[in-house]
XYZ file of C-alpha atoms in Angstrom:
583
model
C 40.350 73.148 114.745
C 42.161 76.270 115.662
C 42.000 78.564 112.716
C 41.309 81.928 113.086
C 39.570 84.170 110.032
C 42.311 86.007 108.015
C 40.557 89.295 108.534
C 41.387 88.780 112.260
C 44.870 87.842 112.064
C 45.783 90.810 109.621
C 43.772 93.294 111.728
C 46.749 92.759 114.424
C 49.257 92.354 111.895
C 49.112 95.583 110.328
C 49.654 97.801 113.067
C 53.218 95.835 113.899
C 53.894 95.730 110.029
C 53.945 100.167 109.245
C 55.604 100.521 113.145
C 58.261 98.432 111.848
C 59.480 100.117 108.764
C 62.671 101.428 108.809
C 63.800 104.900 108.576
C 66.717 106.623 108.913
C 64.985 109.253 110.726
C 61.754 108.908 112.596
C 59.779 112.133 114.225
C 56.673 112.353 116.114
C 53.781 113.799 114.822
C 50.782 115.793 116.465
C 50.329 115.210 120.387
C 50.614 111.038 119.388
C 52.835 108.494 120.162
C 53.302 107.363 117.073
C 56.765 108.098 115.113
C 57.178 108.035 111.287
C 59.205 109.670 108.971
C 56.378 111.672 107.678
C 52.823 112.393 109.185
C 50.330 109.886 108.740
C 47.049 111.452 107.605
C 45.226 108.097 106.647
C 45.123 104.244 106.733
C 43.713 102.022 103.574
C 42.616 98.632 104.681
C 41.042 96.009 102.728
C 41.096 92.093 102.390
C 39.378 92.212 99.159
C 36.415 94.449 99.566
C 35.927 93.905 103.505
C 37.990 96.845 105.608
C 40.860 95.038 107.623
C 40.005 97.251 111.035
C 42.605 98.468 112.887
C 43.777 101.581 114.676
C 47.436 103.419 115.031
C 47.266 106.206 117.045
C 44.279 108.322 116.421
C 43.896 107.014 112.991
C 41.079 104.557 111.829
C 41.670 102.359 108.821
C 39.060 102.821 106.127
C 38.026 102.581 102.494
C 38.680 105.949 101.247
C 42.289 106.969 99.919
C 43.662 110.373 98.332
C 45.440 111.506 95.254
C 48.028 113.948 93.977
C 47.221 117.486 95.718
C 46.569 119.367 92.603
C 44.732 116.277 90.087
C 43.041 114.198 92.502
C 43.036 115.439 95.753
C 40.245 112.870 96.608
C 39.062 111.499 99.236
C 38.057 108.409 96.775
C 36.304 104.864 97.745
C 37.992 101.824 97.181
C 35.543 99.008 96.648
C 37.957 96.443 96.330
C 41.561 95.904 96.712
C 41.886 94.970 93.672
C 40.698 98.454 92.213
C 43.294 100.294 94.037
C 45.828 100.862 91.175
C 43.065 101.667 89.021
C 41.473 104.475 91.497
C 44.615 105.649 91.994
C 45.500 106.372 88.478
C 42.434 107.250 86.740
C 40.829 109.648 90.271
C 43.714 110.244 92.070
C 46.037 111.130 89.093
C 48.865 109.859 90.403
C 51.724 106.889 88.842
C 52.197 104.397 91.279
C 54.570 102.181 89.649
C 57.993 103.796 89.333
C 58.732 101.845 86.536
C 56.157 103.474 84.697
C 57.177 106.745 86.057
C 60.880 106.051 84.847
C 59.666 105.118 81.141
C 57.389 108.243 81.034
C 59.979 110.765 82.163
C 62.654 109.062 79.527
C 60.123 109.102 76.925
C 58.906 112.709 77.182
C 62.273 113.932 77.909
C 63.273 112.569 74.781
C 60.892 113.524 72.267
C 61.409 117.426 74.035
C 65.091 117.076 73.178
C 64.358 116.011 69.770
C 62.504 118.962 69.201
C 65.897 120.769 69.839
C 67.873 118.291 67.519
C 69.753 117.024 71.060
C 69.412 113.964 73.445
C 69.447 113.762 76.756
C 72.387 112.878 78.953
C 70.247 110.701 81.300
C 72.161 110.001 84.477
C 70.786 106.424 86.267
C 71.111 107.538 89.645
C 69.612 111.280 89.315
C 66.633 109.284 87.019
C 65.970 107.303 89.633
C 66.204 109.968 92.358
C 63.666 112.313 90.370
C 61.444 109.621 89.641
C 61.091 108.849 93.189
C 60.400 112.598 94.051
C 57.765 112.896 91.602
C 54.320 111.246 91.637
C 52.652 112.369 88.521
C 55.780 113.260 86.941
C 55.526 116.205 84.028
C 59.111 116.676 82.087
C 59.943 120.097 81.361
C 62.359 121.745 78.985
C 64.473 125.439 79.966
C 67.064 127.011 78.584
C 70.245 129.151 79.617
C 72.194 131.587 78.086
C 74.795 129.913 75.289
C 77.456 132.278 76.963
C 77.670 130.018 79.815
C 78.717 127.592 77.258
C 82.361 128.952 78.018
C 82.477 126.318 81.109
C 83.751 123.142 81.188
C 81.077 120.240 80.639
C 81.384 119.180 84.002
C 80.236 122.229 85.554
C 77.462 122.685 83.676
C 76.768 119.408 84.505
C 77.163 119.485 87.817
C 75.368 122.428 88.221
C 71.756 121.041 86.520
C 72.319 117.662 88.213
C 73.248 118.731 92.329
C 70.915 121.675 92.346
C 68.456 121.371 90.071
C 67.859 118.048 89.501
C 67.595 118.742 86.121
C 69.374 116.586 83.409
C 71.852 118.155 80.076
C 70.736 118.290 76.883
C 74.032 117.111 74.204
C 73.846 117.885 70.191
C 75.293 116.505 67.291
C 78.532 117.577 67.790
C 78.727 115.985 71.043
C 78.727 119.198 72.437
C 76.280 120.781 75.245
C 73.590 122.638 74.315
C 71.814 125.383 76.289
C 69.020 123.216 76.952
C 68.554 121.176 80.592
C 65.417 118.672 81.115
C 63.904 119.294 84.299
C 60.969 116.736 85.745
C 58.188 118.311 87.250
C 55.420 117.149 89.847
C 52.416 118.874 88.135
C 50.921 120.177 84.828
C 51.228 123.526 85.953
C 48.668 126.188 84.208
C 51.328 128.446 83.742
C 54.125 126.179 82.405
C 55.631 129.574 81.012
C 56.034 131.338 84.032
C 57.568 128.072 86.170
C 60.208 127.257 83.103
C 61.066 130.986 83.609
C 61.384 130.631 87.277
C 63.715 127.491 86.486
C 65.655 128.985 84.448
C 66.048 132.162 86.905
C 67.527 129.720 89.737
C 69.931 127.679 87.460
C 71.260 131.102 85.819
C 72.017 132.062 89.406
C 73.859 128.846 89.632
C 75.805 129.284 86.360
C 76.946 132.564 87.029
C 78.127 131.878 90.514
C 79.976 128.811 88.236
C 81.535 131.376 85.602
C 82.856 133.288 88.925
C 84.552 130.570 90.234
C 86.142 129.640 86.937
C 87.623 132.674 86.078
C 88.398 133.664 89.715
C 90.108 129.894 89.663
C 91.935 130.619 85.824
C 93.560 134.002 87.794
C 95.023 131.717 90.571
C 96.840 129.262 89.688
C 98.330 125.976 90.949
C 101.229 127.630 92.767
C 98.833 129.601 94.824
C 96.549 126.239 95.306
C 100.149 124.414 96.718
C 100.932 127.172 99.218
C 97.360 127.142 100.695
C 97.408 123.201 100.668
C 100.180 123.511 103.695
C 97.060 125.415 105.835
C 94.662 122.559 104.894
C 94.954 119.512 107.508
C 94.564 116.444 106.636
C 94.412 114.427 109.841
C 95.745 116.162 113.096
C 99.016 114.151 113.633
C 99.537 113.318 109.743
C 100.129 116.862 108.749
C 98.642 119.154 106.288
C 96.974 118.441 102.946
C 100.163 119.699 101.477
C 102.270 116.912 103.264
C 99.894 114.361 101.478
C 100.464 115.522 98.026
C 104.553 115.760 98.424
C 104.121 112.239 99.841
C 101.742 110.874 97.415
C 104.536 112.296 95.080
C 107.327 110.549 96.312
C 105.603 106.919 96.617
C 104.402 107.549 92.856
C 108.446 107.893 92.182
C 108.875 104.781 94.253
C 106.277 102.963 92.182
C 107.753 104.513 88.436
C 110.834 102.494 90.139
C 109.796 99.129 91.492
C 106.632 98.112 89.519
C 106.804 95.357 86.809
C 103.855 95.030 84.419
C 102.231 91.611 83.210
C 102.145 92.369 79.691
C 104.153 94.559 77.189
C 106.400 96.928 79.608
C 105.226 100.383 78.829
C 107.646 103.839 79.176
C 107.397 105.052 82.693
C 108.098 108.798 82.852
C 109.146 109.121 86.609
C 108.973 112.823 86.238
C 105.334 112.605 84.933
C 104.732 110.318 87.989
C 105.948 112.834 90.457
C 104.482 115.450 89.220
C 101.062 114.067 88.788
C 101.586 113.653 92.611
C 102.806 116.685 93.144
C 99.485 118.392 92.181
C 96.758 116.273 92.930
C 94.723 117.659 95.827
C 95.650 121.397 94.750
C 92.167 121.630 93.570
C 90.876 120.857 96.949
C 91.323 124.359 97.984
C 89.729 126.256 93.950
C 86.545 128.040 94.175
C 84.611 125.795 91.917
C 85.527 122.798 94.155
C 84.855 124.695 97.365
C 81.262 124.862 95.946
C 80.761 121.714 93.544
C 82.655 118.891 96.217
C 82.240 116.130 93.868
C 84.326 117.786 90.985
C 87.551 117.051 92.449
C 90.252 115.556 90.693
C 88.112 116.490 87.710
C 88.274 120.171 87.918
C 92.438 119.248 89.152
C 92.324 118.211 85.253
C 90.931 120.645 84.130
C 92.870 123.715 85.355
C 96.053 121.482 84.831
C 95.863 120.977 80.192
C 94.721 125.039 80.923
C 97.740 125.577 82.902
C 100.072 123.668 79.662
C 100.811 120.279 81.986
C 101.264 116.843 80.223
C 98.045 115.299 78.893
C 99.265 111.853 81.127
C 99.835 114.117 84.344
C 96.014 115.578 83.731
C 94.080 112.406 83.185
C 95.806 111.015 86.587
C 94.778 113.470 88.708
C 91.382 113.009 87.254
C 91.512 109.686 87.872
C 92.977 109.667 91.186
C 89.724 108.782 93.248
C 89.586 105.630 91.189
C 87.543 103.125 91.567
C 85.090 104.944 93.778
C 83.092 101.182 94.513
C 82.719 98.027 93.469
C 80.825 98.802 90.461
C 83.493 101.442 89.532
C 86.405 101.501 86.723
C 89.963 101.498 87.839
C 92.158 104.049 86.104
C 92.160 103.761 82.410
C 96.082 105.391 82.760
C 99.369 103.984 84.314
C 100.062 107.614 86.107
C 96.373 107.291 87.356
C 97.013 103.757 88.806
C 100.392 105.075 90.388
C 98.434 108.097 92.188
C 95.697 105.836 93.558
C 97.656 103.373 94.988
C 100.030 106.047 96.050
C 96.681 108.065 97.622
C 95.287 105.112 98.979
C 98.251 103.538 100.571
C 99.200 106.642 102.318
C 95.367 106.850 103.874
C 95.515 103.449 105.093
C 98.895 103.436 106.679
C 98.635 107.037 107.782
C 94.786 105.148 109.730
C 96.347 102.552 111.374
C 99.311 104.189 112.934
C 96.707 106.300 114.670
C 94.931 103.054 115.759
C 91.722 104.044 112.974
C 91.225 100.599 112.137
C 88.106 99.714 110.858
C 85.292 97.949 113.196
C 82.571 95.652 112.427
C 80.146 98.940 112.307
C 82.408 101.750 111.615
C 84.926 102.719 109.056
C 84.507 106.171 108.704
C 87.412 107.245 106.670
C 86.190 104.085 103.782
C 89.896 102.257 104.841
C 88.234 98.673 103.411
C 87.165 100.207 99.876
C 90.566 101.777 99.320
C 92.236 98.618 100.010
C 89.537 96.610 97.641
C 90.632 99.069 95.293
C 94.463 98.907 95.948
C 93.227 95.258 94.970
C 91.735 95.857 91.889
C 93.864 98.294 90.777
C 97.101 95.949 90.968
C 95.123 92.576 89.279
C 93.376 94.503 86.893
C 96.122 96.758 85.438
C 98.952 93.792 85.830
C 101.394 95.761 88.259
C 103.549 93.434 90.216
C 105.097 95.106 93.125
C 105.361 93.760 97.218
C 102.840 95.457 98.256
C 103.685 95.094 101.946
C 107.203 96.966 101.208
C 104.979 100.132 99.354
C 103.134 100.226 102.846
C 106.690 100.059 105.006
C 107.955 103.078 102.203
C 104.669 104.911 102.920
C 104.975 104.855 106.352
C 108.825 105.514 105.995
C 107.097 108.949 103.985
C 105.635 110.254 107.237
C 109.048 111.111 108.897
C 108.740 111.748 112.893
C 105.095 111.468 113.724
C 103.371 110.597 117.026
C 101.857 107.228 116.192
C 99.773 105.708 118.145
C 100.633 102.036 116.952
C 104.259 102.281 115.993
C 105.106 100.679 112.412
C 106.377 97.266 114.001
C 102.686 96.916 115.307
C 100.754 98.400 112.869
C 102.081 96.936 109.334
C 101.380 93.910 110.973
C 97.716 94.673 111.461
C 97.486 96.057 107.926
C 98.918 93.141 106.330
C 96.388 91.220 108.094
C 93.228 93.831 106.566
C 94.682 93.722 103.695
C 94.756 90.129 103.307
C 91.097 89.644 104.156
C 89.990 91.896 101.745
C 91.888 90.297 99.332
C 90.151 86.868 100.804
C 86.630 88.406 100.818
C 87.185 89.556 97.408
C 88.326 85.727 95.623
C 85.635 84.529 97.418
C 82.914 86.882 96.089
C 84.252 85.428 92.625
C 82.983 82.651 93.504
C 86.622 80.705 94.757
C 86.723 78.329 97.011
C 87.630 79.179 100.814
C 90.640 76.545 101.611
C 92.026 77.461 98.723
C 91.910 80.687 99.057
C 93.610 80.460 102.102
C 96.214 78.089 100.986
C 97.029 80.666 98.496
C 96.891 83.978 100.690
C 98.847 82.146 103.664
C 101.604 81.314 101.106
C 102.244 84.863 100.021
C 99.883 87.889 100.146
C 102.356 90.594 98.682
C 101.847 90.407 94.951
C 98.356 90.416 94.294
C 98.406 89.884 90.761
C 100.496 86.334 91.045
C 98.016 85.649 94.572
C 94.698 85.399 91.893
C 96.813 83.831 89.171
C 98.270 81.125 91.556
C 94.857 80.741 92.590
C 93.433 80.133 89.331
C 96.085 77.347 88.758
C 95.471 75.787 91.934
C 91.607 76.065 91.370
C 91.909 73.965 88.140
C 94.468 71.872 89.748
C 91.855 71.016 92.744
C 89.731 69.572 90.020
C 92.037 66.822 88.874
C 92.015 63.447 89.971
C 95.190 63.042 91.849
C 94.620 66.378 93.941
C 94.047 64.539 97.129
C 97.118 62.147 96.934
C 99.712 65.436 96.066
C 98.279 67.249 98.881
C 98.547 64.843 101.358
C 101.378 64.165 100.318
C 102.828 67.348 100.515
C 100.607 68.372 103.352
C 102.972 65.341 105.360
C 105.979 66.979 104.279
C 105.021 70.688 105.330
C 103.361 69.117 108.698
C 106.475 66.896 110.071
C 108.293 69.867 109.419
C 106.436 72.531 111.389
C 106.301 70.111 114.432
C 110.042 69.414 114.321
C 111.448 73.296 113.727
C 108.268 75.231 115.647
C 106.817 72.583 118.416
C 110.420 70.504 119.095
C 112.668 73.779 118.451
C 114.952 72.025 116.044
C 117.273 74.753 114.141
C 118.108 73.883 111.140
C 121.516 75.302 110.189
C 121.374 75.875 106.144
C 120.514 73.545 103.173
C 120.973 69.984 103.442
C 124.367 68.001 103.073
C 124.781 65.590 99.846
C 127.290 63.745 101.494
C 125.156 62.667 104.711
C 122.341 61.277 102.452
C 122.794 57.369 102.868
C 119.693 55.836 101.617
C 118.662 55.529 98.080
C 115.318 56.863 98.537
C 116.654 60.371 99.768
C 119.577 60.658 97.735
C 116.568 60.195 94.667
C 114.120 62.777 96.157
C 117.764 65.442 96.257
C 118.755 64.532 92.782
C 115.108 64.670 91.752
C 114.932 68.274 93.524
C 118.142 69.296 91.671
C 116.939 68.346 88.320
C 113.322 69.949 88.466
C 115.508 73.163 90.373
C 116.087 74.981 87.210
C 113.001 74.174 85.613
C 111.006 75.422 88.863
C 112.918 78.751 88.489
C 112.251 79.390 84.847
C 108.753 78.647 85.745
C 108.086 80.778 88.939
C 109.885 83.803 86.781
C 107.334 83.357 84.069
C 104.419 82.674 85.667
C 103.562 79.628 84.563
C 101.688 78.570 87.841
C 99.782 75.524 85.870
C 103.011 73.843 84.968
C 104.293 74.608 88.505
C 101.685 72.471 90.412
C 102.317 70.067 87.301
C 105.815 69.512 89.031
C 104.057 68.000 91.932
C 103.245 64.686 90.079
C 106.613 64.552 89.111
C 107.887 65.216 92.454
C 105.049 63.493 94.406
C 106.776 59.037 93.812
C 110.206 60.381 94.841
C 108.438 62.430 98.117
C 106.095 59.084 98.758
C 109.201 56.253 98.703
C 111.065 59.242 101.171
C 108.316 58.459 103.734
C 107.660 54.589 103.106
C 111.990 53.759 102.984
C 113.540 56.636 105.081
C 113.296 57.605 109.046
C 113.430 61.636 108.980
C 113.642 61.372 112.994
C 116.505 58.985 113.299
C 118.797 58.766 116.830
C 121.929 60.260 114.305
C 121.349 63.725 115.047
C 122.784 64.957 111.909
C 121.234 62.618 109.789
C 117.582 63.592 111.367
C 118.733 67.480 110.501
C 120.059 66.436 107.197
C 116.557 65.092 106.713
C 114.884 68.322 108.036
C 116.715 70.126 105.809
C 115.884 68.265 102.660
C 112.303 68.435 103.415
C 113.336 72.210 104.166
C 113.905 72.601 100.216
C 111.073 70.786 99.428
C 108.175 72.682 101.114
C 110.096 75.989 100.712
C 109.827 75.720 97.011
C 106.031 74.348 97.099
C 105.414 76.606 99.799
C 105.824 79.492 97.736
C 102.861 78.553 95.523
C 100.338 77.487 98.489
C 100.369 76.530 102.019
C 99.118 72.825 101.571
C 98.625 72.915 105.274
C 95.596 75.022 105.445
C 94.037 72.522 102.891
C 91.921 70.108 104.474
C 91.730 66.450 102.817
């Protein structure tokens, strides 16, 4: 009762199913109605070998289907669905599957480079791009001159890859060869005359390269610096130039103020400014003018050509890094400095014009560089307050018309900052409350904020967990009320001599024995031990509550009190807020 056949329900399914697919871009096509990225020029139907009837616009579905334009133009019948791969491939000539397109262009391209005694340098994202252009696809090998050879690898690189679409060719040596793979879309008749006209356009390419790199070798960095200064960066930040002699000067303040997890390495402060110093001078070369995506690359380049330090080089090179989530940090300290120091000025430079990222927008990519401010810091082991590198980068700006001064926007950034940082433990797979507990205690040093968290994570998993933290949680709670809700001021750290009962006098002396202990501890990182101390601490903390009344009618005995606690939760504080857990 109440069915319906299935050849009636997908009949008005399938008109609502292709209207619906997304595109970035949709047109309209012919005098129709109908809008679709491309023009529709037919509709295959069939629930096994019955035709699923339907219309969309002036279109009728059908049986018949067509192949590649050259091998299989078609039209071909379809008898039955399940014969569609098969027509496809054998009539229409044409590789559905881009899987097996994928394998065919790797394995042709390869047995082609063979034949040169080279391999390919296959690219994953440009495979995958040609593989999707391509529907029967037909690898082809060119060649260039080998006195193009005189670029740098990247160029050549770049050149066969953005343009051409066409993939390197790398010998023995490691060294190019004057060979590129290029994927075709046919089994031309004439495969002689279209290598030569692939080889005509990249040569055009290649010698518009070898122009820009000698025109670039004549200039110069000083002349790249001076024409920085024209180059804005954003309106009320200043020039492009500006950036750099700031980036400079907060890489200085880092070769100060950063201490390292493991073995301290030598910090060269001059390498550090200088690597800052030059950075975006490549911004305004030929060859970057022309191939975008070499920046920072070429920077390295021109810089071991124009006899700078190897260290200063391979920073600006890796400057941009990480580029995404699936990207390496900088391999280098002076790389780290530079994109922190790049990053940080972006961000605070954003927010004091009120840029701050939206739900949908976040045009100038404000949450990756702090995600990678975050990486960068656990990753590499600097420890550094990062909220006082933001202050110094805004201090960098000088006189500038904000539109959120720094007392308002630091504030907000700390905040961003923070949730990235959140979002980021969490997509590890933390837990959220103690993430939290951990962020809301102290945000500044990354690094310790995911090694505290670790500790605490294995110290959720232990059977008195529960008890410490509501035991602490008591402490941190009575607390808050008295000092934030009832507006009591405490005046300074507790008195000895106004402790009368036994209970508190044991919880201070307790507190002064474990004081030295706690400080070796925090100084060495040795979060595990630290929430260790809470057993300890946790008998002497319980008999406080069950013997002693914190909010006694003595005045200065209840402050006394509020003070003790005071030194309690300020040293447990400082490893996690207990009050955001919830037990």
């Amino acid at each position: 009762l109440g069915g319906e056949q299935a050849l009636s329900l997908v009949s008005g399914i399938c008109p609502a199913i292709i209207d619906a697919l997304p595109f970035p871009k949709r047109m309209r096509w012919g005098s129709g109605n109908i809008t679709f990225a491309r023009p529709l020029r037919w509709l295959l139907a069939l629930l096994d070998a019955e035709v699923v009837p339907f219309s969309l616009g002036a279109l009728r579905s059908g049986n018949l289907t067509y192949g590649h334009r050259v091998h299989g133009p078609g039209p071909f019948t379809v008898p039955h669905a399940r014969d569609y791969f098969t027509v496809i491939r054998e009539q229409g000539g044409i590789i559905s599957d881009s899987r097996l397109r994928r394998a065919h262009i790797v394995e042709e391209g390869n047995r082609l480079a063979a034949e040169k005694t080279g391999a390919v340098l296959w690219k994953e994202s440009l495979l995958d791009e040609v593989q999707g252009l391509c529907e029967r696809p037909v690898p082809l090998l060119g060649n260039f001159s080998p006195s193009y050879l005189e670029l740098p690898r990247e160029v050549l690189l770049a050149a066969m890859e953005t343009h051409q679409k066409s993939f390197g060719l790398e010998g023995q040596d490691g060294n190019l060869l004057p060979y590129f793979l290029t994927v075709l879309n046919l089994r031309p008749s004439r495969p002689e005359g279209v290598k030569k006209g692939w080889e005509r356009v990249l040569r055009a390419r290649l010698e518009d390269a070898r122009f820009f790199w000698r025109t670039d070798l004549a200039a110069g960095f000083d002349t790249w610096r001076n024409a920085l200064d024209s180059v804005v960066f954003l309106a009320p930040l200043g020039s492009m130039g500006d950036k750099a002699r700031r980036i400079s000067r907060l890489c200085g303040w880092l070769a100060d103020s950063v201490r390292f997890v493991a073995d301290t390495p030598a910090v060269d402060k001059e390498k550090a400014l200088r690597a800052g110093l030059l950075c975006k001078a490549d911004l305004v070369s030929t060859m970057v003018r022309e191939f975008d995506m070499l920046q920072g690359i070429m920077g390295a380049i021109y810089a071991l050509r124009a006899g700078e330090a190897e260290d200063v080089a391979q920073a600006i090179r890796e400057q941009y890094l990480p580029a995404g989530p699936d990207s390496q940090v900088p391999s280098t300290l002076y790389g780290a400095f530079l994109s922190l120091a790049d990053k940080a000025d972006t961000l605070t430079g954003c927010f004091g014009l009120g840029m701050i990222p939206t739900g949908a927008a976040d045009p100038y990519g404000l949450r990756r560089a702090a995600l990678g401010m975050a990486r960068i810091m656990r990753e590499k082991g600097l420890r550094f307050d990062l909220f006082a590198f933001f202050a110094q980068a805004v201090e960098e700006y000088g006189p500038c018309e904000w539109k959120l001064l720094p007392e308002q926007s630091l504030p907000r950034l700390r905040e961003f900052l923070t949730m990235r940082l959140k979002h980021q433990f969490l997509a590890e797979g933390a837990e959220t409350l103690l993430v939290e507990a951990c962020l809301l205690a102290d945000a500044s040093d990354v690094w310790a904020a995911s090694a505290r968290l670790a500790a605490l994570t294995a110290f959720s998993r232990t059977e008195d967990f529960s008890a410490a933290v509501l035991t602490f949680k008591r402490a941190a709670n009575i607390l808050r009320k008295q000092t934030q809700e009832d507006e009591i001021l405490l005046r300074g750290p507790y008195s000895p001599e106004l402790l009368v009962d036994e209970a508190e006098k044991a919880l201070a002396a307790e507190l002064e024995r474990l004081s030295p202990l706690f400080s070796q501890l925090r100084r060495e990182d040795r979060y595990a031990e630290l929430f260790a101390l809470l057993r300890v601490l946790r008998p002497f903390v319980d008999a406080f509550f069950d013997q002693v009344m914190v909010m006694c009618e003595d005045e200065d005995k209840r402050n006394n009190r509020l003070s003790l606690l005071q030194a309690l939760v300020s040293r447990l504080g400082s490893l996690a807020d207990f009050t955001a857990l919830q037990i």
